[in-house]
Tab-separated table of N, CA and C and ligand atoms in Angstrom:
chain	number	residue	atom	x	y	z
A	291	SER	N	103.138	138.750	104.038
A	291	SER	CA	103.866	137.503	104.046
A	291	SER	C	102.480	136.689	105.503
A	292	PHE	N	102.225	135.456	105.309
A	292	PHE	CA	102.265	134.803	106.460
A	292	PHE	C	102.321	133.461	107.022
A	293	GLU	N	102.390	132.976	108.217
A	293	GLU	CA	103.197	131.568	108.957
A	293	GLU	C	101.978	130.488	108.166
A	294	VAL	N	103.026	129.562	107.478
A	294	VAL	CA	102.377	128.259	107.309
A	294	VAL	C	102.620	127.221	108.404
A	295	VAL	N	102.205	126.297	108.858
A	295	VAL	CA	102.245	125.360	110.184
A	295	VAL	C	101.551	124.017	109.410
A	296	PHE	N	102.684	122.653	108.585
A	296	PHE	CA	102.608	121.337	108.101
A	296	PHE	C	102.284	120.900	109.741
A	297	GLN	N	100.870	120.692	110.223
A	297	GLN	CA	100.590	119.955	111.057
A	297	GLN	C	101.441	118.525	111.441
A	298	ARG	N	101.096	117.935	110.089
A	298	ARG	CA	101.943	116.183	109.762
A	298	ARG	C	103.405	115.918	110.607
A	299	SER	N	104.454	117.701	110.151
A	299	SER	CA	105.756	117.376	110.415
A	299	SER	C	106.066	118.302	111.708
A	300	GLY	N	105.089	119.181	111.983
A	300	GLY	CA	105.302	120.375	112.895
A	300	GLY	C	106.000	121.118	112.561
A	301	LYS	N	106.613	121.689	111.185
A	301	LYS	CA	107.272	122.266	110.969
A	301	LYS	C	106.187	123.773	110.443
A	302	SER	N	107.279	125.053	110.174
A	302	SER	CA	106.114	125.949	109.727
A	302	SER	C	107.634	127.028	108.794
A	303	CYS	N	106.947	126.978	107.933
A	303	CYS	CA	107.327	128.470	107.316
A	303	CYS	C	106.783	130.203	107.049
A	304	ILE	N	107.707	130.963	106.745
A	304	ILE	CA	106.832	132.234	106.896
A	304	ILE	C	106.884	132.289	104.748
A	305	VAL	N	105.703	132.775	104.069
A	305	VAL	CA	105.911	132.465	102.747
A	305	VAL	C	105.649	133.815	102.539
A	306	ALA	N	106.341	134.507	101.879
A	306	ALA	CA	106.385	135.945	101.479
A	306	ALA	C	105.942	136.281	100.234
A	307	PRO	N	105.505	137.525	100.102
A	307	PRO	CA	105.238	137.793	98.640
A	307	PRO	C	105.010	137.720	97.457
A	308	GLY	N	104.760	136.850	96.712
A	308	GLY	CA	105.128	137.004	95.843
A	308	GLY	C	105.843	134.729	95.577
A	309	GLN	N	105.791	134.530	96.409
A	309	GLN	CA	106.592	132.697	96.504
A	309	GLN	C	104.960	132.477	97.100
A	310	THR	N	105.145	130.863	96.491
A	310	THR	CA	103.607	130.072	97.140
A	310	THR	C	104.181	129.387	98.141
A	311	ILE	N	103.331	129.079	98.882
A	311	ILE	CA	103.035	127.849	99.977
A	311	ILE	C	103.964	126.971	99.181
A	312	VAL	N	104.082	126.160	98.021
A	312	VAL	CA	104.929	124.743	97.346
A	312	VAL	C	106.080	125.137	97.617
A	313	ALA	N	106.513	126.583	97.077
A	313	ALA	CA	107.939	127.183	97.422
A	313	ALA	C	108.569	126.978	98.746
A	314	ALA	N	107.598	128.037	99.588
A	314	ALA	CA	107.909	127.769	100.936
A	314	ALA	C	108.753	126.875	101.295
A	315	ALA	N	107.684	125.582	101.262
A	315	ALA	CA	107.315	124.465	101.660
A	315	ALA	C	108.713	123.764	101.304
A	316	ALA	N	109.333	124.007	100.039
A	316	ALA	CA	109.584	123.061	99.845
A	316	ALA	C	111.423	123.533	100.225
A	317	HIS	N	111.200	124.775	100.442
A	317	HIS	CA	113.115	124.982	101.849
A	317	HIS	C	112.558	124.470	102.463
A	318	ILE	N	112.237	124.228	103.863
A	318	ILE	CA	111.453	123.607	104.534
A	318	ILE	C	111.562	121.844	104.830
A	319	GLY	N	111.839	121.377	102.989
A	319	GLY	CA	111.692	119.923	102.642
A	319	GLY	C	110.694	119.526	103.268
A	320	ILE	N	109.447	120.112	102.850
A	320	ILE	CA	107.982	119.600	102.481
A	320	ILE	C	107.528	119.768	101.696
A	321	SER	N	107.752	118.536	100.215
A	321	SER	CA	107.504	118.677	99.555
A	321	SER	C	105.446	118.383	99.246
A	322	PHE	N	105.329	118.890	98.219
A	322	PHE	CA	103.850	118.430	97.790
A	322	PHE	C	103.830	118.037	96.451
A	323	SER	N	103.158	116.898	95.748
A	323	SER	CA	102.408	116.507	94.642
A	323	SER	C	102.446	117.675	93.784
A	324	THR	N	102.599	117.936	93.179
A	324	THR	CA	102.286	119.574	91.960
A	324	THR	C	102.251	118.542	90.414
A	325	SER	N	101.359	119.902	89.964
A	325	SER	CA	101.257	119.139	88.596
A	325	SER	C	101.430	120.758	87.556
A	326	CYS	N	99.835	120.642	87.546
A	326	CYS	CA	100.055	122.020	86.890
A	326	CYS	C	101.171	123.374	87.429
A	327	GLU	N	100.534	123.337	88.801
A	327	GLU	CA	101.178	124.597	89.748
A	327	GLU	C	100.668	125.762	89.544
A	328	GLN	N	99.286	125.998	88.894
A	328	GLN	CA	98.715	126.907	88.656
A	328	GLN	C	97.306	126.974	88.769
A	329	GLY	N	97.096	126.158	89.879
A	329	GLY	CA	95.923	126.187	90.986
A	329	GLY	C	94.515	125.561	89.820
A	330	PHE	N	94.850	124.868	88.490
A	330	PHE	CA	93.866	123.826	87.374
A	330	PHE	C	93.676	122.534	87.821
A	331	CYS	N	94.478	121.720	88.175
A	331	CYS	CA	94.389	120.175	87.695
A	331	CYS	C	94.312	119.340	89.289
A	332	GLY	N	94.041	120.317	90.456
A	332	GLY	CA	93.762	119.195	91.702
A	332	GLY	C	95.125	118.901	92.087
A	333	THR	N	96.112	118.266	92.032
A	333	THR	CA	96.919	117.615	92.011
A	333	THR	C	97.923	117.634	93.527
A	334	CYS	N	97.550	119.363	93.578
A	334	CYS	CA	98.373	119.723	95.446
A	334	CYS	C	97.586	119.450	96.129
A	335	ILE	N	96.079	119.292	96.022
A	335	ILE	CA	94.857	119.703	97.281
A	335	ILE	C	95.575	119.206	98.585
A	336	THR	N	95.021	120.349	99.406
A	336	THR	CA	95.446	119.296	100.756
A	336	THR	C	94.497	119.739	101.438
A	337	ASP	N	94.330	119.054	102.504
A	337	ASP	CA	93.390	119.934	104.008
A	337	ASP	C	93.761	121.046	104.283
A	338	VAL	N	92.429	121.611	104.696
A	338	VAL	CA	92.877	122.995	106.072
A	338	VAL	C	92.402	122.853	107.308
A	339	VAL	N	93.491	123.107	108.182
A	339	VAL	CA	93.204	123.304	109.783
A	339	VAL	C	92.156	123.659	110.374
A	340	GLU	N	93.393	124.847	109.670
A	340	GLU	CA	92.979	126.438	110.400
A	340	GLU	C	93.856	127.269	109.449
A	341	GLY	N	92.822	128.642	110.131
A	341	GLY	CA	92.867	129.575	108.599
A	341	GLY	C	91.917	130.170	108.336
A	342	GLU	N	92.167	130.726	106.848
A	342	GLU	CA	91.065	131.992	106.070
A	342	GLU	C	92.076	131.763	105.025
A	343	CYS	N	91.276	131.160	103.663
A	343	CYS	CA	92.198	131.157	103.034
A	343	CYS	C	92.220	132.138	102.113
A	344	ASP	N	93.034	132.323	100.993
A	344	ASP	CA	92.454	133.375	100.168
A	344	ASP	C	92.839	132.057	98.779
A	345	HIS	N	91.683	131.797	98.023
A	345	HIS	CA	91.717	130.097	97.112
A	345	HIS	C	92.152	131.217	96.039
A	346	ARG	N	93.042	130.818	94.981
A	346	ARG	CA	92.944	131.664	93.631
A	346	ARG	C	93.741	131.055	92.379
A	347	ASP	N	92.199	129.402	92.738
A	347	ASP	CA	92.425	127.975	91.792
A	347	ASP	C	91.339	128.433	91.015
A	348	GLY	N	91.634	127.504	89.930
A	348	GLY	CA	90.232	127.553	89.161
A	348	GLY	C	89.567	126.069	89.116
A	349	TYR	N	90.088	125.220	90.543
A	349	TYR	CA	89.565	123.924	90.719
A	349	TYR	C	88.808	123.618	91.106
A	350	LEU	N	88.456	124.623	93.255
A	350	LEU	CA	87.511	123.826	93.603
A	350	LEU	C	86.147	124.735	92.841
A	351	THR	N	84.915	124.327	93.236
A	351	THR	CA	84.082	125.152	93.261
A	351	THR	C	83.579	126.444	94.514
A	352	LYS	N	82.467	127.741	93.727
A	352	LYS	CA	82.843	128.531	94.965
A	352	LYS	C	82.221	128.248	95.745
A	353	LYS	N	81.980	127.113	96.334
A	353	LYS	CA	81.041	126.762	97.482
A	353	LYS	C	82.048	125.796	98.203
A	354	GLU	N	83.173	125.217	97.494
A	354	GLU	CA	84.266	124.013	98.468
A	354	GLU	C	85.089	124.882	98.919
A	355	GLN	N	85.566	126.536	97.967
A	355	GLN	CA	86.387	127.619	98.596
A	355	GLN	C	85.365	127.988	99.705
A	356	ALA	N	84.640	128.677	99.622
A	356	ALA	CA	83.585	129.217	100.441
A	356	ALA	C	84.095	128.039	101.893
A	357	ALA	N	83.575	127.413	101.595
A	357	ALA	CA	83.912	125.956	102.941
A	357	ALA	C	85.345	125.742	103.659
A	358	GLY	N	86.529	126.239	102.996
A	358	GLY	CA	87.123	126.299	103.731
A	358	GLY	C	88.059	125.182	104.085
A	359	LYS	N	87.965	123.849	103.666
A	359	LYS	CA	88.269	123.037	104.141
A	359	LYS	C	89.385	122.270	103.218
A	360	GLN	N	89.713	122.769	102.106
A	360	GLN	CA	90.382	122.331	100.814
A	360	GLN	C	90.797	123.158	100.807
A	361	MET	N	92.215	123.501	99.905
A	361	MET	CA	92.949	124.053	99.241
A	361	MET	C	93.765	124.299	98.684
A	362	MET	N	94.482	125.090	97.094
A	362	MET	CA	95.228	124.386	96.407
A	362	MET	C	96.743	125.197	96.603
A	363	PRO	N	98.078	124.523	97.701
A	363	PRO	CA	99.082	125.057	98.211
A	363	PRO	C	99.990	125.914	96.553
A	364	CYS	N	99.749	125.436	95.458
A	364	CYS	CA	100.497	125.944	94.546
A	364	CYS	C	100.018	127.535	94.071
A	365	ILE	N	98.546	127.712	94.020
A	365	ILE	CA	98.724	128.920	93.834
A	365	ILE	C	97.781	129.555	94.906
A	366	SER	N	97.641	129.182	95.500
A	366	SER	CA	96.124	129.959	97.010
A	366	SER	C	97.259	130.449	98.120
A	367	ARG	N	96.750	131.276	98.589
A	367	ARG	CA	97.247	132.130	99.718
A	367	ARG	C	96.427	131.438	101.124
A	368	CYS	N	97.287	133.246	101.805
A	368	CYS	CA	95.958	133.150	103.149
A	368	CYS	C	96.064	134.437	103.568
A	369	LYS	N	94.921	134.497	104.035
A	369	LYS	CA	94.263	135.889	104.039
A	369	LYS	C	94.762	136.078	106.017
A	370	SER	N	94.918	135.240	106.358
A	370	SER	CA	95.040	135.391	108.073
A	370	SER	C	96.484	135.181	108.608
A	371	LYS	N	96.926	135.844	108.743
A	371	LYS	CA	98.082	135.519	109.354
A	371	LYS	C	98.618	134.510	109.706
A	372	LYS	N	98.037	133.427	110.005
A	372	LYS	CA	98.567	131.987	109.644
A	372	LYS	C	97.513	131.594	109.300
A	373	LEU	N	98.192	129.912	108.870
A	373	LEU	CA	97.521	129.039	108.392
A	373	LEU	C	98.389	127.499	108.669
A	374	VAL	N	97.377	126.460	109.061
A	374	VAL	CA	97.456	125.102	109.077
A	374	VAL	C	96.814	123.951	108.346
A	375	LEU	N	98.184	123.491	107.993
A	375	LEU	CA	97.959	123.021	106.810
A	375	LEU	C	97.854	121.166	107.417
A	376	ASP	N	96.636	120.074	106.595
A	376	ASP	CA	96.647	118.825	107.203
A	376	ASP	C	98.490	118.167	106.170
A	377	ALA	N	99.268	118.065	106.201
A	377	ALA	CA	100.554	118.028	105.587
A	377	ALA	C	101.835	118.062	106.060
B	478	FES	FE1	98.016	122.077	89.830
B	478	FES	FE2	98.235	122.588	92.059
B	478	FES	S1	99.445	121.662	91.110
B	478	FES	S2	96.513	122.399	90.969
């Protein structure tokens, strides 16, 4: 599991193994725009403030994934203990 901090609201939550960031966020009243929920459409794209993403989408290029500035919270996760998102 890892912690996600939502910078705009100042809220945070723990994302359990097998749970998505989108699902964990919904429990604390933060909703993302989503469509495919499988990492392909790009609807949920979110800016990363801090933390190392574990990209699992098929939307960002390898280069964009490596840059780590954006991520898809419907499917991607975090390699570090804490991820800070601009959401
Ligand atoms: Fe489609 Fe996240 S909802 S990429």
